[in-house]
Tab-separated table of C-alpha atoms in Angstrom:
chain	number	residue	atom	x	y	z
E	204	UNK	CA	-95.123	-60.985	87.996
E	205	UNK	CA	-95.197	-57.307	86.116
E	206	UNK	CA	-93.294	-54.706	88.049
E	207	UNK	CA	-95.347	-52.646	90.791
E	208	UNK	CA	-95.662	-49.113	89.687
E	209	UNK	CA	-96.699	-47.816	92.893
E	210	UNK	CA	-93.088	-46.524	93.586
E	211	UNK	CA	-92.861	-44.613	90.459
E	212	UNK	CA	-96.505	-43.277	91.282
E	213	UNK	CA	-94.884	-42.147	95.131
E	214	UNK	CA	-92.303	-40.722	93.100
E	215	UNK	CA	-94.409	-38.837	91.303
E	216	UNK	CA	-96.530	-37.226	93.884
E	217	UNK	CA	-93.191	-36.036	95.504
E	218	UNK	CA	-92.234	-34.480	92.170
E	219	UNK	CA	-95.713	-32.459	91.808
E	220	UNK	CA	-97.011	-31.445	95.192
E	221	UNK	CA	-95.171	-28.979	97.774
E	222	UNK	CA	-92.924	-30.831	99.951
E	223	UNK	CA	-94.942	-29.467	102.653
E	224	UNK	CA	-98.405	-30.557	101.640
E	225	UNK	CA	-100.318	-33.375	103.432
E	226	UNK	CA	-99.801	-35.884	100.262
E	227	UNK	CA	-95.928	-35.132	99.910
E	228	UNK	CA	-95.825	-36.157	103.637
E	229	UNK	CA	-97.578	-39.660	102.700
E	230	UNK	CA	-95.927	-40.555	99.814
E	231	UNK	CA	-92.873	-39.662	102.255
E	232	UNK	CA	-93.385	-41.901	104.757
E	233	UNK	CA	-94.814	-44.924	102.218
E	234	UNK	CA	-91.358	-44.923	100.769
E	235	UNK	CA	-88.999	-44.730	103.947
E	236	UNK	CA	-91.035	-47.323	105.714
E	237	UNK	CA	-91.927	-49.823	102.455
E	238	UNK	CA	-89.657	-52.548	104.357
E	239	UNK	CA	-91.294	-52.718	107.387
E	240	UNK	CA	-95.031	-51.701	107.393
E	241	UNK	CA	-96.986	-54.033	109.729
E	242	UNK	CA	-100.714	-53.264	108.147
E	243	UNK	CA	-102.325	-51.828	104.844
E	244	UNK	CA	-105.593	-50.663	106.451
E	245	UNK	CA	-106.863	-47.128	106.323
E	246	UNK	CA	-106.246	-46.993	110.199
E	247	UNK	CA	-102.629	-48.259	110.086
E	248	UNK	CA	-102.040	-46.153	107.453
E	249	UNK	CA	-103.378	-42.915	108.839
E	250	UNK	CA	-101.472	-43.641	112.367
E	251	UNK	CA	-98.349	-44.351	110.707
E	252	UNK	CA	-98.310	-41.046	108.314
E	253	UNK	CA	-99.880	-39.049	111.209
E	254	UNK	CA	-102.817	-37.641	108.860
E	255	UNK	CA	-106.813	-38.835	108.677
E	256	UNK	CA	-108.291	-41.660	107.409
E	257	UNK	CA	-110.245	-39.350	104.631
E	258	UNK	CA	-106.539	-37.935	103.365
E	259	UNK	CA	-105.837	-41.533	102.832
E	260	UNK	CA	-108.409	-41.787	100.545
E	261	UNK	CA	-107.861	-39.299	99.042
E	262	UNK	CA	-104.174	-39.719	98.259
E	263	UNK	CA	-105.146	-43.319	96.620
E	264	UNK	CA	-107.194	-40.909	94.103
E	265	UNK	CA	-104.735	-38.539	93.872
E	266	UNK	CA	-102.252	-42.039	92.797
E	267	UNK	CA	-105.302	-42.960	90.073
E	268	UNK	CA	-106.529	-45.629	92.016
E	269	UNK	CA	-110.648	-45.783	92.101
E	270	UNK	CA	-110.612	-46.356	95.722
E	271	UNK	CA	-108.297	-47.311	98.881
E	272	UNK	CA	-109.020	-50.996	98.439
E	273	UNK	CA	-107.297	-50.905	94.637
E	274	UNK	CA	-104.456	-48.811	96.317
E	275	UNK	CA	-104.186	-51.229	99.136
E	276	UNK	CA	-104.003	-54.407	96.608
E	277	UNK	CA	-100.728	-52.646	95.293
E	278	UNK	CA	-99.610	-51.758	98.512
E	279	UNK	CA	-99.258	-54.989	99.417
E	280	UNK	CA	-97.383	-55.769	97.229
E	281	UNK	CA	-94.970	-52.705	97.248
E	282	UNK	CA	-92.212	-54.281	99.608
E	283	UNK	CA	-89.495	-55.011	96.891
E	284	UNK	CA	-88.008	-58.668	96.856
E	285	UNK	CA	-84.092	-57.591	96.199
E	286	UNK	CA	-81.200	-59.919	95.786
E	287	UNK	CA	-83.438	-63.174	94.055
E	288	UNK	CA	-81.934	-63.599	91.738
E	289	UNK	CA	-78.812	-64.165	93.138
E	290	UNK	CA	-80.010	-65.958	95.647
E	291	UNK	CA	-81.592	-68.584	92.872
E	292	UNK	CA	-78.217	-68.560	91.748
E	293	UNK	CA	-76.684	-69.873	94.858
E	294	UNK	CA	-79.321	-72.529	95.665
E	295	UNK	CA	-78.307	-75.607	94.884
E	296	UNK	CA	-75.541	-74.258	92.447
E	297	UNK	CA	-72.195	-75.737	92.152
E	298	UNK	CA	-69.065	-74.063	94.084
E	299	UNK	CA	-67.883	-72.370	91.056
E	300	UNK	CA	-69.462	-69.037	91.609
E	301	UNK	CA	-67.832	-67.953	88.273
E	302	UNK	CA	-68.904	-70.481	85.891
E	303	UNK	CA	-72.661	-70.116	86.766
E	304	UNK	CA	-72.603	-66.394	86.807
E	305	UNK	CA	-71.364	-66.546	83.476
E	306	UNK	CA	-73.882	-69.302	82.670
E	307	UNK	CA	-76.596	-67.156	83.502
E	308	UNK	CA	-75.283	-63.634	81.199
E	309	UNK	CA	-74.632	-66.370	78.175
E	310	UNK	CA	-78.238	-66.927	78.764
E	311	UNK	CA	-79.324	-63.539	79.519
E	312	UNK	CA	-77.655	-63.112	75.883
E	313	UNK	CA	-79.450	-65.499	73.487
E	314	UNK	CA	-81.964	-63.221	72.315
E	315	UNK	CA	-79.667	-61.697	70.631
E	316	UNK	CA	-79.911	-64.337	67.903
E	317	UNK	CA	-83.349	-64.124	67.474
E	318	UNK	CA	-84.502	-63.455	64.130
E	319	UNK	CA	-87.882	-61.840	64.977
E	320	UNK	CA	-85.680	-59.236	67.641
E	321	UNK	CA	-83.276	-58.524	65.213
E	322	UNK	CA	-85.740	-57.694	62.857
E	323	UNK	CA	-87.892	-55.252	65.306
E	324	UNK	CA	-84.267	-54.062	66.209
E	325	UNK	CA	-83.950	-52.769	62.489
E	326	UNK	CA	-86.904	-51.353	62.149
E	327	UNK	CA	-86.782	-49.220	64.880
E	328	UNK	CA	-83.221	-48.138	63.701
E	329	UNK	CA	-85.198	-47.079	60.456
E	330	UNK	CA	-87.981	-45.351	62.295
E	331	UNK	CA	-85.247	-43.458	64.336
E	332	UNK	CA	-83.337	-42.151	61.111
E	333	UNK	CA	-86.973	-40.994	59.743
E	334	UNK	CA	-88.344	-38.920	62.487
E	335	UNK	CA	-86.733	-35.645	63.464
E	336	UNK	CA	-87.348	-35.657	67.011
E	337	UNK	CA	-87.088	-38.748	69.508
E	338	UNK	CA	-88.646	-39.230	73.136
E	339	UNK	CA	-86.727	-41.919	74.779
E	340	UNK	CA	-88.544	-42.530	78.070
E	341	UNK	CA	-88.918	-44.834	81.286
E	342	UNK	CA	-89.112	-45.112	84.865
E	343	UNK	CA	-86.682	-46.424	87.592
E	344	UNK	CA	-83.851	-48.048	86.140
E	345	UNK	CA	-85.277	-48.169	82.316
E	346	UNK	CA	-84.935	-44.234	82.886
E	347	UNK	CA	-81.552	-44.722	83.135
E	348	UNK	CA	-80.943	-46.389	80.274
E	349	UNK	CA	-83.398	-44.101	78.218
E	350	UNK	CA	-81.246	-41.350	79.509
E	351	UNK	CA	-77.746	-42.562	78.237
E	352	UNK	CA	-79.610	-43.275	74.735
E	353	UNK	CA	-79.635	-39.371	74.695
E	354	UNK	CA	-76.605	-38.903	75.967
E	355	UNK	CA	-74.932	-41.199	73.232
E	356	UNK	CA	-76.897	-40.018	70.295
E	357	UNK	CA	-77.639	-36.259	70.809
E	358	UNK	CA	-74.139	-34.962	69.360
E	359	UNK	CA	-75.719	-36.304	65.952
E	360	UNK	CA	-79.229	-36.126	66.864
E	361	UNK	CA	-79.751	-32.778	68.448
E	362	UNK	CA	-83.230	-33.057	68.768
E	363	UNK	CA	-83.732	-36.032	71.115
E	364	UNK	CA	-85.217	-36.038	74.511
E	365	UNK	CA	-85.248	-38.590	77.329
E	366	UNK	CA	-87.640	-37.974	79.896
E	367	UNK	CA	-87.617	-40.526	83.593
E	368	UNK	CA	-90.108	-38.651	85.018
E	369	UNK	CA	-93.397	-39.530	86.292
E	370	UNK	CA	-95.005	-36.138	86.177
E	371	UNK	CA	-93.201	-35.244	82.942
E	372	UNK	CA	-94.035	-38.499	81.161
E	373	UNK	CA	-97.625	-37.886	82.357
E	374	UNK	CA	-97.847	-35.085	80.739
E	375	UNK	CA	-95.950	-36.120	77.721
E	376	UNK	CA	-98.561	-39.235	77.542
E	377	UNK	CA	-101.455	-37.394	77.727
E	378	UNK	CA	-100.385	-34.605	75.045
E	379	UNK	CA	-98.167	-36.757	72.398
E	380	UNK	CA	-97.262	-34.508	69.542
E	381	UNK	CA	-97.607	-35.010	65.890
E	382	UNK	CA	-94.718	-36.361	63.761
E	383	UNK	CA	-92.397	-37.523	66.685
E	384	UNK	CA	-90.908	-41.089	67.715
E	385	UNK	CA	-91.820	-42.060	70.921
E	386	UNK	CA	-89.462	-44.902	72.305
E	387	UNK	CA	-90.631	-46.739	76.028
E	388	UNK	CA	-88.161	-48.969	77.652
E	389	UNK	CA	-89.980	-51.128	80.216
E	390	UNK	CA	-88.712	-54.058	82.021
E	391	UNK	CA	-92.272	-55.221	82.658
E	392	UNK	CA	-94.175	-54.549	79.724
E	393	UNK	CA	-96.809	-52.054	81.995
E	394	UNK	CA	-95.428	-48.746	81.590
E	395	UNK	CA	-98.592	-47.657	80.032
E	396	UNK	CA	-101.003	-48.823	82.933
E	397	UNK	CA	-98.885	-46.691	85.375
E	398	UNK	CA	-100.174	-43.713	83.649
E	399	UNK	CA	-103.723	-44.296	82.192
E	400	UNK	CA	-106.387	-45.147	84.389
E	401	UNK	CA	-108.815	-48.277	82.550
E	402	UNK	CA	-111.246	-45.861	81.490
E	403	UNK	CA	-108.328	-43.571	80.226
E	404	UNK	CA	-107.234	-43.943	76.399
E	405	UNK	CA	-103.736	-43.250	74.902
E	406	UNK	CA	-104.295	-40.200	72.336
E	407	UNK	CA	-101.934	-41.175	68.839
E	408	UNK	CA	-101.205	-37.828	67.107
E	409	UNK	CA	-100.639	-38.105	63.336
E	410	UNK	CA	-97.829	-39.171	62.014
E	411	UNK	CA	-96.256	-40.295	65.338
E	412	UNK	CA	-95.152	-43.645	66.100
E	413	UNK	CA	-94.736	-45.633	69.712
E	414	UNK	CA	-92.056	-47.962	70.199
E	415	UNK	CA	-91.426	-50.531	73.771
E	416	UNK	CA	-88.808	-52.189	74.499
E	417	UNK	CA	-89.519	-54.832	77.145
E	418	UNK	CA	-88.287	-57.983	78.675
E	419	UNK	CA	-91.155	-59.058	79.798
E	420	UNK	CA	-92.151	-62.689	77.916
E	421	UNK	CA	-95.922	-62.600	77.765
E	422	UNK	CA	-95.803	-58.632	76.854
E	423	UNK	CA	-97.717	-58.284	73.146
E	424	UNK	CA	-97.799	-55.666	71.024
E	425	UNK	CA	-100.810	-53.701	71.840
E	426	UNK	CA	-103.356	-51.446	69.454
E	427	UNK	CA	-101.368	-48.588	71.061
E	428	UNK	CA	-97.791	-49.827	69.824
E	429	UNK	CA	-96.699	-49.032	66.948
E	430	UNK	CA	-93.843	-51.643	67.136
E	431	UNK	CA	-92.722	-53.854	70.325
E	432	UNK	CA	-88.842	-55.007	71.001
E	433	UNK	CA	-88.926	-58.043	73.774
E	434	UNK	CA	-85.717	-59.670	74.840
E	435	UNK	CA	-88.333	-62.232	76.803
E	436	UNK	CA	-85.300	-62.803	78.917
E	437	UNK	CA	-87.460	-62.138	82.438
E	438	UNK	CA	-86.778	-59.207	85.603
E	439	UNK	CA	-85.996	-61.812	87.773
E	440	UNK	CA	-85.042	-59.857	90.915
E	441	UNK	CA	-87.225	-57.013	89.952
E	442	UNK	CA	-83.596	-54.852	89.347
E	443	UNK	CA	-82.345	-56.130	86.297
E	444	UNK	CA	-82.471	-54.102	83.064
E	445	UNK	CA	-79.335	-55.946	81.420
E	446	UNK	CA	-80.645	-57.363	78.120
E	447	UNK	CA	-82.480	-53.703	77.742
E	448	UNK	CA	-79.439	-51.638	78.337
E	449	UNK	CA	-77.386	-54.299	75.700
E	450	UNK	CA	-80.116	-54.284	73.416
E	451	UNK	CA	-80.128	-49.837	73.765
E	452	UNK	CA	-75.994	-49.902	72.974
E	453	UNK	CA	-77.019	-52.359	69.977
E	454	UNK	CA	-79.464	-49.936	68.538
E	455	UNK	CA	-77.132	-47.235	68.955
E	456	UNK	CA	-74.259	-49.069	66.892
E	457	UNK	CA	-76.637	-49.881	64.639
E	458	UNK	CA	-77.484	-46.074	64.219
E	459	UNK	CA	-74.152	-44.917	64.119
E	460	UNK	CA	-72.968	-47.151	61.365
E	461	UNK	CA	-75.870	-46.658	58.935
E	462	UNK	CA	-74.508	-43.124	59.964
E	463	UNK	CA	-71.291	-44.148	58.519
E	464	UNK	CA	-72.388	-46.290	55.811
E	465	UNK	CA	-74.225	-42.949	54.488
E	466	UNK	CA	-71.431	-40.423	54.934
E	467	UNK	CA	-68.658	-42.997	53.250
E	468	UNK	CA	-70.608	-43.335	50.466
């Protein structure tokens, strides 16, 4: 199942509105009380974030949902599902703790020696040694790792910029530039759907280029990609960005020594 983007939508609203506004205050509550919220009606909703019915309505709008009932289909399933992988790993596991752990990073691992991955690894290596500026972007944890692809890469490439965001990658989305490299890292695959609505269409400027890097399996390159890197290795647990933030130090070697390879000869 592709990651809920709700959170990063709550997030969002708490980075645009004033902390003291009526939709702050809901997005507020909806995040301290995701574990343990007993309905997903209007009523329960309104009672629980001490506002009317109407604001609740109108907050779902605010989040880009049509109506309350799409907002409520997310809602229910907002309550995160933490620890399952390990748990999987337990079940019915033998008592050697350490050899299936390591069982299950080898295989977290073996898309490494795919030939298609490697290829889209190389490309986007080439892409990133073209353009003069860089967007490295993503929500949650895939923020994090788009932020330490700045971190490693800006003393040679001073014009990169990794945004984590939601209002700033909204805006970012909705007003690409021409002649810049945008690169997404999403565990899911549906970083786009967080921030355009279906009747909503991605914008290319000319001469830029859109790069994802997913682990998602079924995630395709779409008419709005200009290239797609999938590790198809899964976010079992709904936490895990491990084969993204492997294959984001392998990119940067990569970079680095073509770097090298340049300046030696």
């Amino acid at each position: 199942m592709a990651r809920n983007p709700l959170i990063v939508k709550l997030w969002g609203v708490l980075e645009s509105e004033d902390p003291n506004s009526v939709n702050a205050q809901i997005a507020k509550i909806l995040i301290k009380n995701r574990r343990n919220m007993e309905h997903t009606s209007s009523t329960y909703l309104a009672k629980l974030c001490n506002v009317s019915k109407p604001s609740i309505s109108r907050f779902s709008r605010i989040l880009g949902y049509e109506n309350f009932f799409d907002f409520r289909v997310d809602l229910k399933r907002y309550v995160p599902n933490r620890g399952r992988r390990f748990t999987a790993m337990i079940e019915g596991a033998s008592d050697n703790l350490f050899d299936n752990y390591t069982d299950y990073i080898y295989k977290n691992l073996s898309f490494l020696n795919d030939a298609d991955f490697r290829q889209s690894v190389q490309e986007l290596v080439a892409d990133m040694r073209t353009y003069a500026t860089i967007y490295f972007m993503g929500n949650m944890q895939s923020g994090n790792t788009a932020m330490e692809m700045e971190y490693q890469l800006c003393s040679v490439k001073p014009d990169i910029i990794a945004l984590n965001g939601y209002s700033r990658q909204k805006e970012l989305l909705h007003n690409l530039k021409p002649d810049v490299l945008y690169v997404i890292f999403s565990v899911s695959g549906d970083y786009l759907k967080i921030y355009f609505r279906e009747d909503e269409k991605l914008e290319k400027a000319k001469g830029s280029k859109i790069w994802m890097i997913t682990s998602e399996p079924t995630a395709q390159k779409t008419v709005e990609l200009d290239g797609l890197i999938n590790t198809k290795t899964g976010h079992e647990g709904e936490d895990t960005t491990i084969s993204q933030e492997i294959t984001a130090n392998l990119i940067t070697t990569l970079y680095f020594r073509q770097l090298y390879d340049k300046n030696v000869k």
